Short mmCIF file of C-alpha atoms in Angstrom, two decimals:
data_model
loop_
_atom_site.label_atom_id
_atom_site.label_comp_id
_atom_site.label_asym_id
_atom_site.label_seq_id
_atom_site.Cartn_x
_atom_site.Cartn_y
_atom_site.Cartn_z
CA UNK A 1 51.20 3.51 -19.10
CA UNK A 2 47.88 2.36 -20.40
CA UNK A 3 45.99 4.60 -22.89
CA UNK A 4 42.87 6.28 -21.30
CA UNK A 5 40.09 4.17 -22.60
CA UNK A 6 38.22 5.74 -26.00
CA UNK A 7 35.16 3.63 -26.75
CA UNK A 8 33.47 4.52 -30.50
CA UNK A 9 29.50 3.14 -29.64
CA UNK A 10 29.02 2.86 -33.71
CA UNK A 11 30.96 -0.59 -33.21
CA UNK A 12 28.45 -2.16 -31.23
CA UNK A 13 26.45 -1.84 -34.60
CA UNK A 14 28.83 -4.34 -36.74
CA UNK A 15 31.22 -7.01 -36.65
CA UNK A 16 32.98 -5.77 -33.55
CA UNK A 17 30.52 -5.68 -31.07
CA UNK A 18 32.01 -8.66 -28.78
CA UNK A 19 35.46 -6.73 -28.49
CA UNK A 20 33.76 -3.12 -28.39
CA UNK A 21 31.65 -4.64 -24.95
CA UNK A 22 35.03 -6.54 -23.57
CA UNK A 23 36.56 -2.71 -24.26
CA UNK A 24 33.59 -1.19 -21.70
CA UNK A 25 34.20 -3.71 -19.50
CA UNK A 26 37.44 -3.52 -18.71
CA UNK A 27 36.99 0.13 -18.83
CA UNK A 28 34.56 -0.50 -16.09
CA UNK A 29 36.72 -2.75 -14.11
CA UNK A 30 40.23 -1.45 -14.26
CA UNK A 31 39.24 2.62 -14.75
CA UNK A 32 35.67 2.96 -13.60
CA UNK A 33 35.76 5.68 -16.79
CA UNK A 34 35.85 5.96 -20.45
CA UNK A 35 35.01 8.18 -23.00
CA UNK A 36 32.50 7.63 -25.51
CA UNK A 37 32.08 8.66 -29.60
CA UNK A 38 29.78 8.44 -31.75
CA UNK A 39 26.44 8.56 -28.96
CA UNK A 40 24.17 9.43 -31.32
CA UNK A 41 23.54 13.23 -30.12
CA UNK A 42 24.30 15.44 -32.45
CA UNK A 43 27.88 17.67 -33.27
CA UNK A 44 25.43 20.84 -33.65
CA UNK A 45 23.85 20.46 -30.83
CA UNK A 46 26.52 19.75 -28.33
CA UNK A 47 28.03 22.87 -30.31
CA UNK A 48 25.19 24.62 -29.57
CA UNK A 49 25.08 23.63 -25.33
CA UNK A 50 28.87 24.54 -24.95
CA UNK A 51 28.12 28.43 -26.90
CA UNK A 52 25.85 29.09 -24.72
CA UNK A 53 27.14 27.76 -21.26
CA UNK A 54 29.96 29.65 -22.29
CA UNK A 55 27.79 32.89 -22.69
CA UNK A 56 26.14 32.53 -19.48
CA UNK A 57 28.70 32.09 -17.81
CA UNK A 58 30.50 35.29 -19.38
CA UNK A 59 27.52 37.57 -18.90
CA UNK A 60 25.93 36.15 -15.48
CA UNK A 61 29.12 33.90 -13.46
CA UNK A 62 32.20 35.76 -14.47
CA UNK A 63 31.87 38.71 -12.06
CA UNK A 64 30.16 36.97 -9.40
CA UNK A 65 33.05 34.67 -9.12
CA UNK A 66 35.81 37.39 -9.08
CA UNK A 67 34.24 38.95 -6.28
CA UNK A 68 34.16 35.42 -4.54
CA UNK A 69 37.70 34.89 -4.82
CA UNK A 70 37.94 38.84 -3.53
CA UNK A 71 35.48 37.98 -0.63
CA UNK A 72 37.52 34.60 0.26
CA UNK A 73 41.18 35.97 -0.29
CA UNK A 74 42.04 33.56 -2.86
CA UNK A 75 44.11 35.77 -5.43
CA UNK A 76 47.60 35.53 -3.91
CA UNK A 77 47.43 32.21 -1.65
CA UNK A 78 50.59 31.29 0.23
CA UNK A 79 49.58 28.31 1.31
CA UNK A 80 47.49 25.54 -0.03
CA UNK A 81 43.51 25.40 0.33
CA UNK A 82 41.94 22.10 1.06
CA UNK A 83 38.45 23.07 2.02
CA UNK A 84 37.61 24.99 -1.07
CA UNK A 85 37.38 24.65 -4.64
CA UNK A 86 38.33 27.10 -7.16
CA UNK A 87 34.79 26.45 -9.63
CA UNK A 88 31.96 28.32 -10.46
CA UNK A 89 28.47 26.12 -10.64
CA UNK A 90 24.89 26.22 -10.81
CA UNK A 91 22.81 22.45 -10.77
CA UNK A 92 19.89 21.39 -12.74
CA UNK A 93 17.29 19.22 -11.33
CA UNK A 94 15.69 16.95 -14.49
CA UNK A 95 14.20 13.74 -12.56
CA UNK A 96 11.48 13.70 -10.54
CA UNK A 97 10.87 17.14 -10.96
CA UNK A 98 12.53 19.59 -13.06
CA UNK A 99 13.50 22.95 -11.74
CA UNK A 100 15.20 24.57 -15.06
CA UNK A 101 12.17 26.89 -15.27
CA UNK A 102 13.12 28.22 -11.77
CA UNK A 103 17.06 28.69 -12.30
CA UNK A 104 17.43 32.76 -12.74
CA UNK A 105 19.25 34.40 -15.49
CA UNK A 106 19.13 31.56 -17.81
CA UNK A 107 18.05 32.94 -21.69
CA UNK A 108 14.80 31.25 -23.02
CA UNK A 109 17.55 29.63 -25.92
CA UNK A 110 19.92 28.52 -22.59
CA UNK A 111 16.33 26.48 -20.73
CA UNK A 112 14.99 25.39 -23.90
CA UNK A 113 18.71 23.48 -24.94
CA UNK A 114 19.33 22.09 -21.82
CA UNK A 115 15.93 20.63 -21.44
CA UNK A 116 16.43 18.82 -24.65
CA UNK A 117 19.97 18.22 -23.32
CA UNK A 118 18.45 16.02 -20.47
CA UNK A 119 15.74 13.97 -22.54
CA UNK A 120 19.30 13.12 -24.69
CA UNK A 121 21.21 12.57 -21.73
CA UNK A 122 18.56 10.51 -20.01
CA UNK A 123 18.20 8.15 -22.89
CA UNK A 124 21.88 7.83 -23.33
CA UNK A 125 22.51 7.22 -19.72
CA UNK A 126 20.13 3.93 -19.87
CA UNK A 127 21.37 2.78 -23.04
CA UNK A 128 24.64 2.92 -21.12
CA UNK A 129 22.82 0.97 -18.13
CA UNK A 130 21.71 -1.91 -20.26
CA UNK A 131 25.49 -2.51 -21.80
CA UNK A 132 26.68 -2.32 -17.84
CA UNK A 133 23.88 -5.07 -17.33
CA UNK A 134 24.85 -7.34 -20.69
CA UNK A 135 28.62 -7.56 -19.39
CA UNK A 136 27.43 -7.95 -15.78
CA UNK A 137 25.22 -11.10 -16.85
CA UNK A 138 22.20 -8.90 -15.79
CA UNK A 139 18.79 -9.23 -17.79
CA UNK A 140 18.31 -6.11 -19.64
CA UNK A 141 16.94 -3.03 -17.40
CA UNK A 142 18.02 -4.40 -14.23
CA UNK A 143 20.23 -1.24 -12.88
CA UNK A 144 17.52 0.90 -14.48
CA UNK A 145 14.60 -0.82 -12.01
CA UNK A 146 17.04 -0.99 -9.41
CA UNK A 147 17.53 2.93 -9.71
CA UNK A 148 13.91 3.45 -9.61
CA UNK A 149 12.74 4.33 -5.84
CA UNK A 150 8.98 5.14 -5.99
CA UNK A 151 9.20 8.35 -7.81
CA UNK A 152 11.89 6.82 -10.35
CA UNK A 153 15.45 8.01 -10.59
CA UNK A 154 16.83 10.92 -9.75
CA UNK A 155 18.55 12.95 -12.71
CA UNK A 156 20.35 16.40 -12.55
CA UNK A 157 23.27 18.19 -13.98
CA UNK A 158 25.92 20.24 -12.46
CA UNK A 159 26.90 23.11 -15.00
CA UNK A 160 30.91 24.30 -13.94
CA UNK A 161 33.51 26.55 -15.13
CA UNK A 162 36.96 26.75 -13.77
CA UNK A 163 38.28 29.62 -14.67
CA UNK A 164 42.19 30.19 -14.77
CA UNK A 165 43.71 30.54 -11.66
CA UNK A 166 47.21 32.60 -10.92
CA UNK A 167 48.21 29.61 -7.96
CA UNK A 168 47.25 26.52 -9.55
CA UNK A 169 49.77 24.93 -7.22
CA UNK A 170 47.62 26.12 -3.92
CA UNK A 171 44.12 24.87 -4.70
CA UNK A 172 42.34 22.55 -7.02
CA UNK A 173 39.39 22.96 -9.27
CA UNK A 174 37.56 19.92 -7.78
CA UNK A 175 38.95 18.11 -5.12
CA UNK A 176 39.95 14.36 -4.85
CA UNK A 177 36.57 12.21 -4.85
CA UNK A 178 34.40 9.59 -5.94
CA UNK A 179 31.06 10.17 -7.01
CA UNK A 180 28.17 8.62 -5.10
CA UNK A 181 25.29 7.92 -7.35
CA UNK A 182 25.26 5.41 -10.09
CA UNK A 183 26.76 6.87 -13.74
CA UNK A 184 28.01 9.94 -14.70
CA UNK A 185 27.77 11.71 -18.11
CA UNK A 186 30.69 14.62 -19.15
CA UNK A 187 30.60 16.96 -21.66
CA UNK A 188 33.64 18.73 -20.84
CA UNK A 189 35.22 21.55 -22.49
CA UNK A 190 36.82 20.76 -26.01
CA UNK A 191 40.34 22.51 -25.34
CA UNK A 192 41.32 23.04 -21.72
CA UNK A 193 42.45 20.15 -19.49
CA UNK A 194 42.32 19.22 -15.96
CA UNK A 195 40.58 16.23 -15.22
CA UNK A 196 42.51 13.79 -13.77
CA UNK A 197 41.43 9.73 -12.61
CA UNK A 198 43.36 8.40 -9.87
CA UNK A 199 45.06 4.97 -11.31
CA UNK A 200 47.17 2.13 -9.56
CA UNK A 201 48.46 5.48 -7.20
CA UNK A 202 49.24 7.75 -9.76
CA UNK A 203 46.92 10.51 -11.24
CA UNK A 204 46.55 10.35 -15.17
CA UNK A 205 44.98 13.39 -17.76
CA UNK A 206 41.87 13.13 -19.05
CA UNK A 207 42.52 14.23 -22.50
CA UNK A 208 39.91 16.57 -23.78
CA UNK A 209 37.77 15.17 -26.96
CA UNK A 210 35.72 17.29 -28.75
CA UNK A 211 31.92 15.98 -28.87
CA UNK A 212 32.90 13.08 -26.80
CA UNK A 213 31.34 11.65 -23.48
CA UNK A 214 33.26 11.03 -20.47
CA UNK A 215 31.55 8.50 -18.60
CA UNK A 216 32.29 7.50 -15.33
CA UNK A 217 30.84 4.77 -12.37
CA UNK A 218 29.36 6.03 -9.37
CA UNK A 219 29.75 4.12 -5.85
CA UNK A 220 26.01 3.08 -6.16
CA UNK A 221 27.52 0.41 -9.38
CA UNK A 222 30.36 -0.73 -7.44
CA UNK A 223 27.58 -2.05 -4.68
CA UNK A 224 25.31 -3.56 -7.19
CA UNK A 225 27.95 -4.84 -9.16
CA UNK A 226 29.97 -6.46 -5.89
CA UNK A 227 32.77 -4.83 -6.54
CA UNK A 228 33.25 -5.96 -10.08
CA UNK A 229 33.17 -2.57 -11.55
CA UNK A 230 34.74 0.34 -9.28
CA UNK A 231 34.04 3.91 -8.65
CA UNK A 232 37.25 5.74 -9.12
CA UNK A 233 38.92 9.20 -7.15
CA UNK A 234 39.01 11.92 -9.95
CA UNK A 235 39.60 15.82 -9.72
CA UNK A 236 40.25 18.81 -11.47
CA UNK A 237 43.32 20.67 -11.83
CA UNK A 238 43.08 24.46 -11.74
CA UNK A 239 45.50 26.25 -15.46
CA UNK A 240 46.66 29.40 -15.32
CA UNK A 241 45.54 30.17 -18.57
CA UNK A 242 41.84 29.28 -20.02
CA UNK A 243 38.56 28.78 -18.62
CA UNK A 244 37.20 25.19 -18.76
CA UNK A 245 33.79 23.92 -19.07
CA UNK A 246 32.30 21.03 -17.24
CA UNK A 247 28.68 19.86 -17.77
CA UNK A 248 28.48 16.80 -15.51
CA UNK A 249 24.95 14.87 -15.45
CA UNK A 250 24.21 12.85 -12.90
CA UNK A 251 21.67 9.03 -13.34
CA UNK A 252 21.37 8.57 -9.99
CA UNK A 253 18.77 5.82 -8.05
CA UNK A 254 15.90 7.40 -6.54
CA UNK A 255 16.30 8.96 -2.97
CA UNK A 256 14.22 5.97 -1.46
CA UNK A 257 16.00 3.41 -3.56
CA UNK A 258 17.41 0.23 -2.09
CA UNK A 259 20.75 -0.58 -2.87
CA UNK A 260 22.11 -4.21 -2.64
CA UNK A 261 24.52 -6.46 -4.71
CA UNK A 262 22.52 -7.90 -7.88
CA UNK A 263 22.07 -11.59 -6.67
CA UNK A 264 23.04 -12.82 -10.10
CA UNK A 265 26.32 -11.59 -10.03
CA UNK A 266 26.82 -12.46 -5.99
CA UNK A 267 26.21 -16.33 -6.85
CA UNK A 268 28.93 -16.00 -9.75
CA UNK A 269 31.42 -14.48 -6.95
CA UNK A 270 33.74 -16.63 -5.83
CA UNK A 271 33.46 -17.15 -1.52
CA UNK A 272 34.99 -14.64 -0.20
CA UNK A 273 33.31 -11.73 -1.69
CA UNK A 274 30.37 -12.75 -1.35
CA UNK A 275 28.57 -10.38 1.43
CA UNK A 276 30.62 -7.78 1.18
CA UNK A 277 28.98 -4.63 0.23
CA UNK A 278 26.14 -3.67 2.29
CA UNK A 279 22.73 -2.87 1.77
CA UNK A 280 20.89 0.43 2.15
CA UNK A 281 18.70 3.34 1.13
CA UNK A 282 20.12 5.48 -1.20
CA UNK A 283 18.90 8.32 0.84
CA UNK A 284 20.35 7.54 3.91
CA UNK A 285 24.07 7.11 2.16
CA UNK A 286 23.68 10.33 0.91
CA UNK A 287 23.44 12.00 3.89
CA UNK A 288 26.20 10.31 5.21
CA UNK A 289 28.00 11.29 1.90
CA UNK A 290 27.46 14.86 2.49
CA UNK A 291 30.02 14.74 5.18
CA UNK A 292 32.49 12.65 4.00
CA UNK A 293 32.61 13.83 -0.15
CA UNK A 294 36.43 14.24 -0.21
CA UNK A 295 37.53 11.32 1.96
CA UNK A 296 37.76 7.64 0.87
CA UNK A 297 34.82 5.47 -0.17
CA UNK A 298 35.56 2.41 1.87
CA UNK A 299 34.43 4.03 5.52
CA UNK A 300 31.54 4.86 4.28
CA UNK A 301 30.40 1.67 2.87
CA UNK A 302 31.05 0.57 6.14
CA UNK A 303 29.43 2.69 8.13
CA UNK A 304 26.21 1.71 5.84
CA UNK A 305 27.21 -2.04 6.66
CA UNK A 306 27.40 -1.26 10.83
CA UNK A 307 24.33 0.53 10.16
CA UNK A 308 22.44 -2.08 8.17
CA UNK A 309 24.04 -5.30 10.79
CA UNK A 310 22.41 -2.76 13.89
#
């Protein structure tokens, strides 16, 4: 089996530049993830993010989520559970608006790092945007503007733990999805395992990389993209032994976006692919999204198409 795709970004500095963007594209066509070294953020501070998501979680999460899985009767399941996930989270709004100020229990260190961790994020999100656009045949800042609804895009980060669990075998971490916005930034936990990407039917390990990136596509770049690049069904696995951190950050387009296949890449397409993906507010696939999280992609792009042909 193919090797989960590592790309070092210090190689788009030198002499390898042409392979290092043929790497992240076929990353982006044939796993719709990769993970990324060498980012430019800092070893101390990512240090510094996982301590203390690790201490909040410890002194403010721990308990709360033992009496959840008291409350829900999840200790000694018999038989499997596919409406729940064994996680613990809390979400970060950045873009338009931030609301870390607002989140309770968070130490002033714990706000002050994790705003910093979003201006880092943000920047390294869009420099991620612009490489999607150069192997696309995009002009550089085209999926940025076409993220931007009136108020911009719409940033936020979903802070998890899965913590071990005594029936791994009866209920997952994360259920089986795709994500729906546009690109995804990991920081996931340096040790424990269990993110898996669903490829050609079988599920294959994330490996854990410590200070790396995991980046994955969200369904928003497989519409502007035609199909070219894919978003891709991942979960988590739950261990019996460790707790794993997950900080997931979300570049999304704007809630009143409009989504639609970049024209420059439709006219490269051969015939038959040409109007396939639909157009629509991002908005309005959200809500549609909401219901449908852990089921497959194509139905809802084609609700959005009977919607959009109405």
């Amino acid at each position: 089996m193919a090797t989960f795709p590592v790309i070092n970004l210090e190689k788009l500095n030198g002499p390898e530049r042409s392979r290092t963007m043929d790497k992240i594209n076929d990353a982006c066509e044939n796993w719709g993830f990769f993970q990324v070294l060498n980012h430019g953020i800092p070893h101390d501070f990512l240090d510094t993010v996982e301590r203390l998501t690790k201490e909040h979680y410890k002194k403010c999460m721990e308990q709360r989520f033992k009496e959840l899985v008291a409350s829900k009767a999840l200790e000694g399941l018999q038989a499997e559970v596919t409406d729940m996930d064994w996680e613990s989270t809390f979400f970060i709004r950045h873009l338009p608006q931030s609301n870390v100020t607002e989140i309770p229990d968070l130490t002033d260190e714990y706000r002050n790092v994790m705003k910093e961790f979003a201006v880092k994020l943000e920047n390294l999100a869009e420099e991620l945007l612009d490489l999607l656009c150069e192997n696309l045949g995009l002009e550089k800042g085209y999926l940025k503007k076409a993220f931007n609804g009136s108020k911009g895009p719409t940033f936020g980060t979903k802070v998890s733990n899965y913590p071990p669990c005594p029936t791994p075998d009866k209920i997952k971490g994360l259920r089986a999805h795709t994500d729906a916005g546009g690109i995804i930034l990991l920081f996931q936990d340096p040790i424990v395992g269990g993110l898996q990407i669903l490829k050609n039917g079988e599920w294959v390990d994330v490996p854990p990389m410590r200070h790396s990136f995991v980046i994955n596509l969200g369904d928003q770049l497989e519409v502007i993209s035609n199909g070219r690049y894919r978003s891709v069904e991942h979960r988590v696995m739950t261990q019996t032994q460790g707790s794993r951190m997950s900080i997931a950050s979300f570049y999304n387009p704007g809630s009143d976006a409009i989504i639609y296949p970049a024209p420059a890449v439709v006219e490269n397409e051969a015939e038959g692919k040409k109007e396939w993906y639909p157009k629509f507010v991002f908005e309005d696939y959200m809500k549609l999204y909401a219901g449908m999280k852990f089921q497959a992609k194509e139905p809802r792009f084609e609700a959005m198409k009977a919607t959009a042909t109405a």
